[in-house]
Amino acid sequence: MNPEDRWMVLMILMAAVIPLVITLATMIICKIRKHSSKFNRNRSQSTGLASNPEFVAALQKSFLVHAAAIYKPIDIPYNDCLTCSLIQMGSSITYSDNSCPHCGKIAE
């Protein structure tokens, strides 16, 4: 086979392959779009939580209230002695005379 014949075969193959690839790509894209549009239609007709806006609003309000309660800073009285602070919080105990084991201050 001479070089001109090889070039002709290559051109014929290219002329057949390019339209085939374009057709397959178009079919795949159409199928993907059709599938995604079905998914979006089914999503808009949801019977889940999103279908009840009053319930969604109540849940959002509840989440906000609970988040505010969780992240509210705790007031811990400041003392120079950590053991005195622990005694006030109930995490440590005093001696029998009600004094701090670390600094000797009488607990309130």
JSON list of C-alpha atoms in Angstrom, two decimals:
[
{"chain": "A", "resi": 1, "resn": "MET", "atom": "CA", "xyz": [0.00, 0.00, 0.00]},
{"chain": "A", "resi": 2, "resn": "ASN", "atom": "CA", "xyz": [1.49, 3.28, -1.00]},
{"chain": "A", "resi": 3, "resn": "PRO", "atom": "CA", "xyz": [1.43, 6.42, 1.20]},
{"chain": "A", "resi": 4, "resn": "GLU", "atom": "CA", "xyz": [-1.39, 8.02, -0.75]},
{"chain": "A", "resi": 5, "resn": "ASP", "atom": "CA", "xyz": [-3.61, 4.98, -0.17]},
{"chain": "A", "resi": 6, "resn": "ARG", "atom": "CA", "xyz": [-2.84, 5.01, 3.54]},
{"chain": "A", "resi": 7, "resn": "TRP", "atom": "CA", "xyz": [-3.76, 8.68, 3.71]},
{"chain": "A", "resi": 8, "resn": "MET", "atom": "CA", "xyz": [-7.05, 7.95, 1.93]},
{"chain": "A", "resi": 9, "resn": "VAL", "atom": "CA", "xyz": [-7.92, 5.11, 4.36]},
{"chain": "A", "resi": 10, "resn": "LEU", "atom": "CA", "xyz": [-7.15, 7.35, 7.30]},
{"chain": "A", "resi": 11, "resn": "MET", "atom": "CA", "xyz": [-9.40, 10.09, 5.94]},
{"chain": "A", "resi": 12, "resn": "ILE", "atom": "CA", "xyz": [-12.27, 7.63, 5.38]},
{"chain": "A", "resi": 13, "resn": "LEU", "atom": "CA", "xyz": [-11.91, 6.28, 8.93]},
{"chain": "A", "resi": 14, "resn": "MET", "atom": "CA", "xyz": [-11.87, 9.80, 10.35]},
{"chain": "A", "resi": 15, "resn": "ALA", "atom": "CA", "xyz": [-14.96, 10.69, 8.32]},
{"chain": "A", "resi": 16, "resn": "ALA", "atom": "CA", "xyz": [-16.77, 7.71, 9.86]},
{"chain": "A", "resi": 17, "resn": "VAL", "atom": "CA", "xyz": [-15.47, 7.99, 13.44]},
{"chain": "A", "resi": 18, "resn": "ILE", "atom": "CA", "xyz": [-16.02, 11.72, 14.08]},
{"chain": "A", "resi": 19, "resn": "PRO", "atom": "CA", "xyz": [-19.80, 11.69, 13.40]},
{"chain": "A", "resi": 20, "resn": "LEU", "atom": "CA", "xyz": [-20.12, 8.51, 15.47]},
{"chain": "A", "resi": 21, "resn": "VAL", "atom": "CA", "xyz": [-18.35, 10.11, 18.45]},
{"chain": "A", "resi": 22, "resn": "ILE", "atom": "CA", "xyz": [-20.48, 13.26, 18.16]},
{"chain": "A", "resi": 23, "resn": "THR", "atom": "CA", "xyz": [-23.69, 11.18, 18.03]},
{"chain": "A", "resi": 24, "resn": "LEU", "atom": "CA", "xyz": [-22.71, 9.11, 21.08]},
{"chain": "A", "resi": 25, "resn": "ALA", "atom": "CA", "xyz": [-21.74, 12.20, 23.07]},
{"chain": "A", "resi": 26, "resn": "THR", "atom": "CA", "xyz": [-25.07, 13.87, 22.23]},
{"chain": "A", "resi": 27, "resn": "MET", "atom": "CA", "xyz": [-27.02, 10.79, 23.29]},
{"chain": "A", "resi": 28, "resn": "ILE", "atom": "CA", "xyz": [-25.15, 10.58, 26.60]},
{"chain": "A", "resi": 29, "resn": "ILE", "atom": "CA", "xyz": [-25.69, 14.28, 27.36]},
{"chain": "A", "resi": 30, "resn": "CYS", "atom": "CA", "xyz": [-29.41, 14.00, 26.57]},
{"chain": "A", "resi": 31, "resn": "LYS", "atom": "CA", "xyz": [-29.76, 10.98, 28.85]},
{"chain": "A", "resi": 32, "resn": "ILE", "atom": "CA", "xyz": [-27.98, 12.76, 31.72]},
{"chain": "A", "resi": 33, "resn": "ARG", "atom": "CA", "xyz": [-30.16, 15.86, 31.34]},
{"chain": "A", "resi": 34, "resn": "LYS", "atom": "CA", "xyz": [-33.34, 13.78, 31.20]},
{"chain": "A", "resi": 35, "resn": "HIS", "atom": "CA", "xyz": [-32.34, 11.92, 34.34]},
{"chain": "A", "resi": 36, "resn": "SER", "atom": "CA", "xyz": [-31.45, 15.11, 36.24]},
{"chain": "A", "resi": 37, "resn": "SER", "atom": "CA", "xyz": [-34.72, 16.81, 35.27]},
{"chain": "A", "resi": 38, "resn": "LYS", "atom": "CA", "xyz": [-36.67, 13.79, 36.62]},
{"chain": "A", "resi": 39, "resn": "PHE", "atom": "CA", "xyz": [-34.67, 14.03, 39.84]},
{"chain": "A", "resi": 40, "resn": "ASN", "atom": "CA", "xyz": [-35.41, 17.76, 40.21]},
{"chain": "A", "resi": 41, "resn": "ARG", "atom": "CA", "xyz": [-39.14, 17.23, 39.54]},
{"chain": "A", "resi": 42, "resn": "ASN", "atom": "CA", "xyz": [-39.30, 14.49, 42.17]},
{"chain": "A", "resi": 43, "resn": "ARG", "atom": "CA", "xyz": [-37.42, 16.69, 44.62]},
{"chain": "A", "resi": 44, "resn": "SER", "atom": "CA", "xyz": [-39.87, 19.57, 44.26]},
{"chain": "A", "resi": 45, "resn": "GLN", "atom": "CA", "xyz": [-42.80, 17.24, 45.01]},
{"chain": "A", "resi": 46, "resn": "SER", "atom": "CA", "xyz": [-41.16, 16.04, 48.22]},
{"chain": "A", "resi": 47, "resn": "THR", "atom": "CA", "xyz": [-43.22, 14.63, 51.06]},
{"chain": "A", "resi": 48, "resn": "GLY", "atom": "CA", "xyz": [-40.42, 15.05, 53.58]},
{"chain": "A", "resi": 49, "resn": "LEU", "atom": "CA", "xyz": [-39.72, 17.83, 56.07]},
{"chain": "A", "resi": 50, "resn": "ALA", "atom": "CA", "xyz": [-39.33, 20.47, 53.36]},
{"chain": "A", "resi": 51, "resn": "SER", "atom": "CA", "xyz": [-42.96, 20.01, 52.33]},
{"chain": "A", "resi": 52, "resn": "ASN", "atom": "CA", "xyz": [-44.15, 21.49, 55.65]},
{"chain": "A", "resi": 53, "resn": "PRO", "atom": "CA", "xyz": [-42.77, 25.06, 55.94]},
{"chain": "A", "resi": 54, "resn": "GLU", "atom": "CA", "xyz": [-44.28, 25.67, 59.40]},
{"chain": "A", "resi": 55, "resn": "PHE", "atom": "CA", "xyz": [-42.49, 22.61, 60.78]},
{"chain": "A", "resi": 56, "resn": "VAL", "atom": "CA", "xyz": [-39.21, 23.67, 59.14]},
{"chain": "A", "resi": 57, "resn": "ALA", "atom": "CA", "xyz": [-39.52, 27.15, 60.70]},
{"chain": "A", "resi": 58, "resn": "ALA", "atom": "CA", "xyz": [-40.20, 25.61, 64.13]},
{"chain": "A", "resi": 59, "resn": "LEU", "atom": "CA", "xyz": [-37.14, 23.36, 63.79]},
{"chain": "A", "resi": 60, "resn": "GLN", "atom": "CA", "xyz": [-34.92, 26.28, 62.80]},
{"chain": "A", "resi": 61, "resn": "LYS", "atom": "CA", "xyz": [-36.15, 28.30, 65.78]},
{"chain": "A", "resi": 62, "resn": "SER", "atom": "CA", "xyz": [-35.55, 25.36, 68.09]},
{"chain": "A", "resi": 63, "resn": "PHE", "atom": "CA", "xyz": [-32.02, 24.86, 66.77]},
{"chain": "A", "resi": 64, "resn": "LEU", "atom": "CA", "xyz": [-31.23, 28.54, 67.28]},
{"chain": "A", "resi": 65, "resn": "VAL", "atom": "CA", "xyz": [-32.53, 28.49, 70.87]},
{"chain": "A", "resi": 66, "resn": "HIS", "atom": "CA", "xyz": [-30.56, 25.37, 71.74]},
{"chain": "A", "resi": 67, "resn": "ALA", "atom": "CA", "xyz": [-27.40, 26.62, 70.05]},
{"chain": "A", "resi": 68, "resn": "ALA", "atom": "CA", "xyz": [-27.62, 29.87, 72.02]},
{"chain": "A", "resi": 69, "resn": "ALA", "atom": "CA", "xyz": [-28.04, 27.88, 75.25]},
{"chain": "A", "resi": 70, "resn": "ILE", "atom": "CA", "xyz": [-25.09, 25.61, 74.47]},
{"chain": "A", "resi": 71, "resn": "TYR", "atom": "CA", "xyz": [-22.67, 28.38, 73.52]},
{"chain": "A", "resi": 72, "resn": "LYS", "atom": "CA", "xyz": [-23.64, 30.76, 76.33]},
{"chain": "A", "resi": 73, "resn": "PRO", "atom": "CA", "xyz": [-20.55, 31.57, 78.39]},
{"chain": "A", "resi": 74, "resn": "ILE", "atom": "CA", "xyz": [-20.49, 30.25, 81.94]},
{"chain": "A", "resi": 75, "resn": "ASP", "atom": "CA", "xyz": [-19.86, 32.65, 84.81]},
{"chain": "A", "resi": 76, "resn": "ILE", "atom": "CA", "xyz": [-17.22, 31.18, 87.09]},
{"chain": "A", "resi": 77, "resn": "PRO", "atom": "CA", "xyz": [-16.24, 33.38, 89.97]},
{"chain": "A", "resi": 78, "resn": "TYR", "atom": "CA", "xyz": [-12.57, 34.34, 89.85]},
{"chain": "A", "resi": 79, "resn": "ASN", "atom": "CA", "xyz": [-10.41, 33.44, 92.79]},
{"chain": "A", "resi": 80, "resn": "ASP", "atom": "CA", "xyz": [-6.66, 33.58, 93.15]},
{"chain": "A", "resi": 81, "resn": "CYS", "atom": "CA", "xyz": [-6.75, 30.01, 94.43]},
{"chain": "A", "resi": 82, "resn": "LEU", "atom": "CA", "xyz": [-7.86, 27.32, 92.01]},
{"chain": "A", "resi": 83, "resn": "THR", "atom": "CA", "xyz": [-8.80, 24.99, 94.87]},
{"chain": "A", "resi": 84, "resn": "CYS", "atom": "CA", "xyz": [-11.17, 27.66, 96.29]},
{"chain": "A", "resi": 85, "resn": "SER", "atom": "CA", "xyz": [-12.85, 27.88, 92.87]},
{"chain": "A", "resi": 86, "resn": "LEU", "atom": "CA", "xyz": [-13.20, 24.10, 92.77]},
{"chain": "A", "resi": 87, "resn": "ILE", "atom": "CA", "xyz": [-14.69, 24.13, 96.27]},
{"chain": "A", "resi": 88, "resn": "GLN", "atom": "CA", "xyz": [-17.27, 26.74, 95.19]},
{"chain": "A", "resi": 89, "resn": "MET", "atom": "CA", "xyz": [-18.21, 24.63, 92.16]},
{"chain": "A", "resi": 90, "resn": "GLY", "atom": "CA", "xyz": [-18.48, 21.49, 94.30]},
{"chain": "A", "resi": 91, "resn": "SER", "atom": "CA", "xyz": [-15.58, 19.67, 92.66]},
{"chain": "A", "resi": 92, "resn": "SER", "atom": "CA", "xyz": [-13.33, 19.76, 95.72]},
{"chain": "A", "resi": 93, "resn": "ILE", "atom": "CA", "xyz": [-13.84, 19.55, 99.48]},
{"chain": "A", "resi": 94, "resn": "THR", "atom": "CA", "xyz": [-12.59, 21.58, 102.43]},
{"chain": "A", "resi": 95, "resn": "TYR", "atom": "CA", "xyz": [-10.94, 20.49, 105.62]},
{"chain": "A", "resi": 96, "resn": "SER", "atom": "CA", "xyz": [-13.16, 19.76, 108.61]},
{"chain": "A", "resi": 97, "resn": "ASP", "atom": "CA", "xyz": [-12.82, 23.38, 109.78]},
{"chain": "A", "resi": 98, "resn": "ASN", "atom": "CA", "xyz": [-14.20, 24.56, 106.39]},
{"chain": "A", "resi": 99, "resn": "SER", "atom": "CA", "xyz": [-10.83, 25.91, 105.17]},
{"chain": "A", "resi": 100, "resn": "CYS", "atom": "CA", "xyz": [-9.18, 25.48, 101.78]},
{"chain": "A", "resi": 101, "resn": "PRO", "atom": "CA", "xyz": [-6.47, 22.80, 101.80]},
{"chain": "A", "resi": 102, "resn": "HIS", "atom": "CA", "xyz": [-4.27, 24.90, 99.50]},
{"chain": "A", "resi": 103, "resn": "CYS", "atom": "CA", "xyz": [-4.45, 28.48, 100.77]},
{"chain": "A", "resi": 104, "resn": "GLY", "atom": "CA", "xyz": [-6.19, 28.09, 104.16]},
{"chain": "A", "resi": 105, "resn": "LYS", "atom": "CA", "xyz": [-9.01, 30.55, 103.34]},
{"chain": "A", "resi": 106, "resn": "ILE", "atom": "CA", "xyz": [-12.32, 29.79, 105.00]},
{"chain": "A", "resi": 107, "resn": "ALA", "atom": "CA", "xyz": [-14.85, 28.65, 102.38]},
{"chain": "A", "resi": 108, "resn": "GLU", "atom": "CA", "xyz": [-18.12, 30.48, 102.08]}
]
